[in-house]
Amino acid sequence: MNCHETHALLHAYLDGELDMVSDVALAHHLDQCPACAQAYQSQQALRAALRTSALAFPPPAHLQRRIRSAVRRASRTDTHAGVWAWPWLRVGAALAAGVLLMWSVESLWSGPAPEDLLTREVIAGHTRALMATHLTDVTSSDQHTVKPWFEGKLPFAPPVQDWAAQGFPLVGGRLDYLGDRPVAALVYQRQQHIINLFLWPATPDEAPGETRRTRHGYNLIHGTTADMTYWVVSNLNMRELHEFVSLVQQPVLPSRTP
Ligand SMILES: [Zn+2]
């Protein structure tokens, strides 16, 4: 089995859906191939992170309010309508609440847009790094140490800069796996806040511009530079996080000889 086949079958392998022969062949390939083993471990860690309570969230407040007020409305009608109507109204209210709940859950979970999926992966990557004490593979505030560390580990050279002078010191870097591709994760700090900057080469079809979002207490900014796609995630406030992104967007200066 080659790397291409392994990648195609990795999810099925993790789900235990492969036949015995493919299962053994894939396990054998993972033993032999560090790149695929890394992808396998990332997928496994991602699944574990998605299962933890840190990423689970309660139903949105507006949904709870709507169900409550639907039930209240029904019970008000109940007292006016008299004793004959009440069982049907109760059933009606329960059905309405059920339909509302199903609709809301469906709109939350059915077929999230690829970008939403990526948002979840970015947050999972960030929390996984924070939880698993695996923040960095290479720990250094020196861009001349971190940048060469990626050589040969990724099919591209991520721009690495230290912004200590601007209040965002470089902590280090690590490999991560997002949206079915290996990516560079650069770790920065702002006071006690950790910032993960994920980078990979931009594709020509990517729309320019920047999106900001807040999910589960994390702020995320996503955009493209001249040649890189970036995702920035942190619990730092949006204003300072955007200050950081403006540094990311600056063209990389030719590096000094150390
Ligand atoms: Zn391989």
Tab-separated table of N, CA and C and ligand atoms in Angstrom, residues 2-4 6-7 29 33-37, ligand 1:
chain	number	residue	atom	x	y	z
A	2	ASN	N	0.549	2.217	-0.869
A	2	ASN	CA	1.345	3.446	-0.907
A	2	ASN	C	0.673	4.552	-0.091
A	3	CYS	N	1.340	5.720	-0.050
A	3	CYS	CA	0.860	6.828	0.777
A	3	CYS	C	-0.513	7.311	0.305
A	4	HIS	N	-0.693	7.363	-1.011
A	4	HIS	CA	-1.946	7.850	-1.579
A	4	HIS	C	-3.120	6.963	-1.137
A	6	THR	N	-3.140	4.969	1.386
A	6	THR	CA	-3.277	5.066	2.846
A	6	THR	C	-4.143	6.256	3.224
A	7	HIS	N	-3.866	7.412	2.589
A	7	HIS	CA	-4.657	8.615	2.892
A	7	HIS	C	-6.124	8.412	2.556
A	29	HIS	N	1.903	-0.270	6.502
A	29	HIS	CA	2.413	0.975	5.907
A	29	HIS	C	2.667	2.032	6.987
A	33	CYS	N	6.053	4.201	7.401
A	33	CYS	CA	6.047	5.538	6.812
A	33	CYS	C	5.749	6.594	7.881
A	34	PRO	N	6.748	7.368	8.273
A	34	PRO	CA	6.549	8.383	9.329
A	34	PRO	C	5.503	9.434	8.941
A	35	ALA	N	5.446	9.817	7.661
A	35	ALA	CA	4.498	10.863	7.234
A	35	ALA	C	3.057	10.396	7.436
A	36	CYS	N	2.773	9.166	7.003
A	36	CYS	CA	1.419	8.641	7.157
A	36	CYS	C	1.112	8.363	8.629
A	37	ALA	N	2.119	7.930	9.381
A	37	ALA	CA	1.918	7.685	10.808
A	37	ALA	C	1.555	8.993	11.511
B	1	ZN	ZN	3.018	6.804	3.567
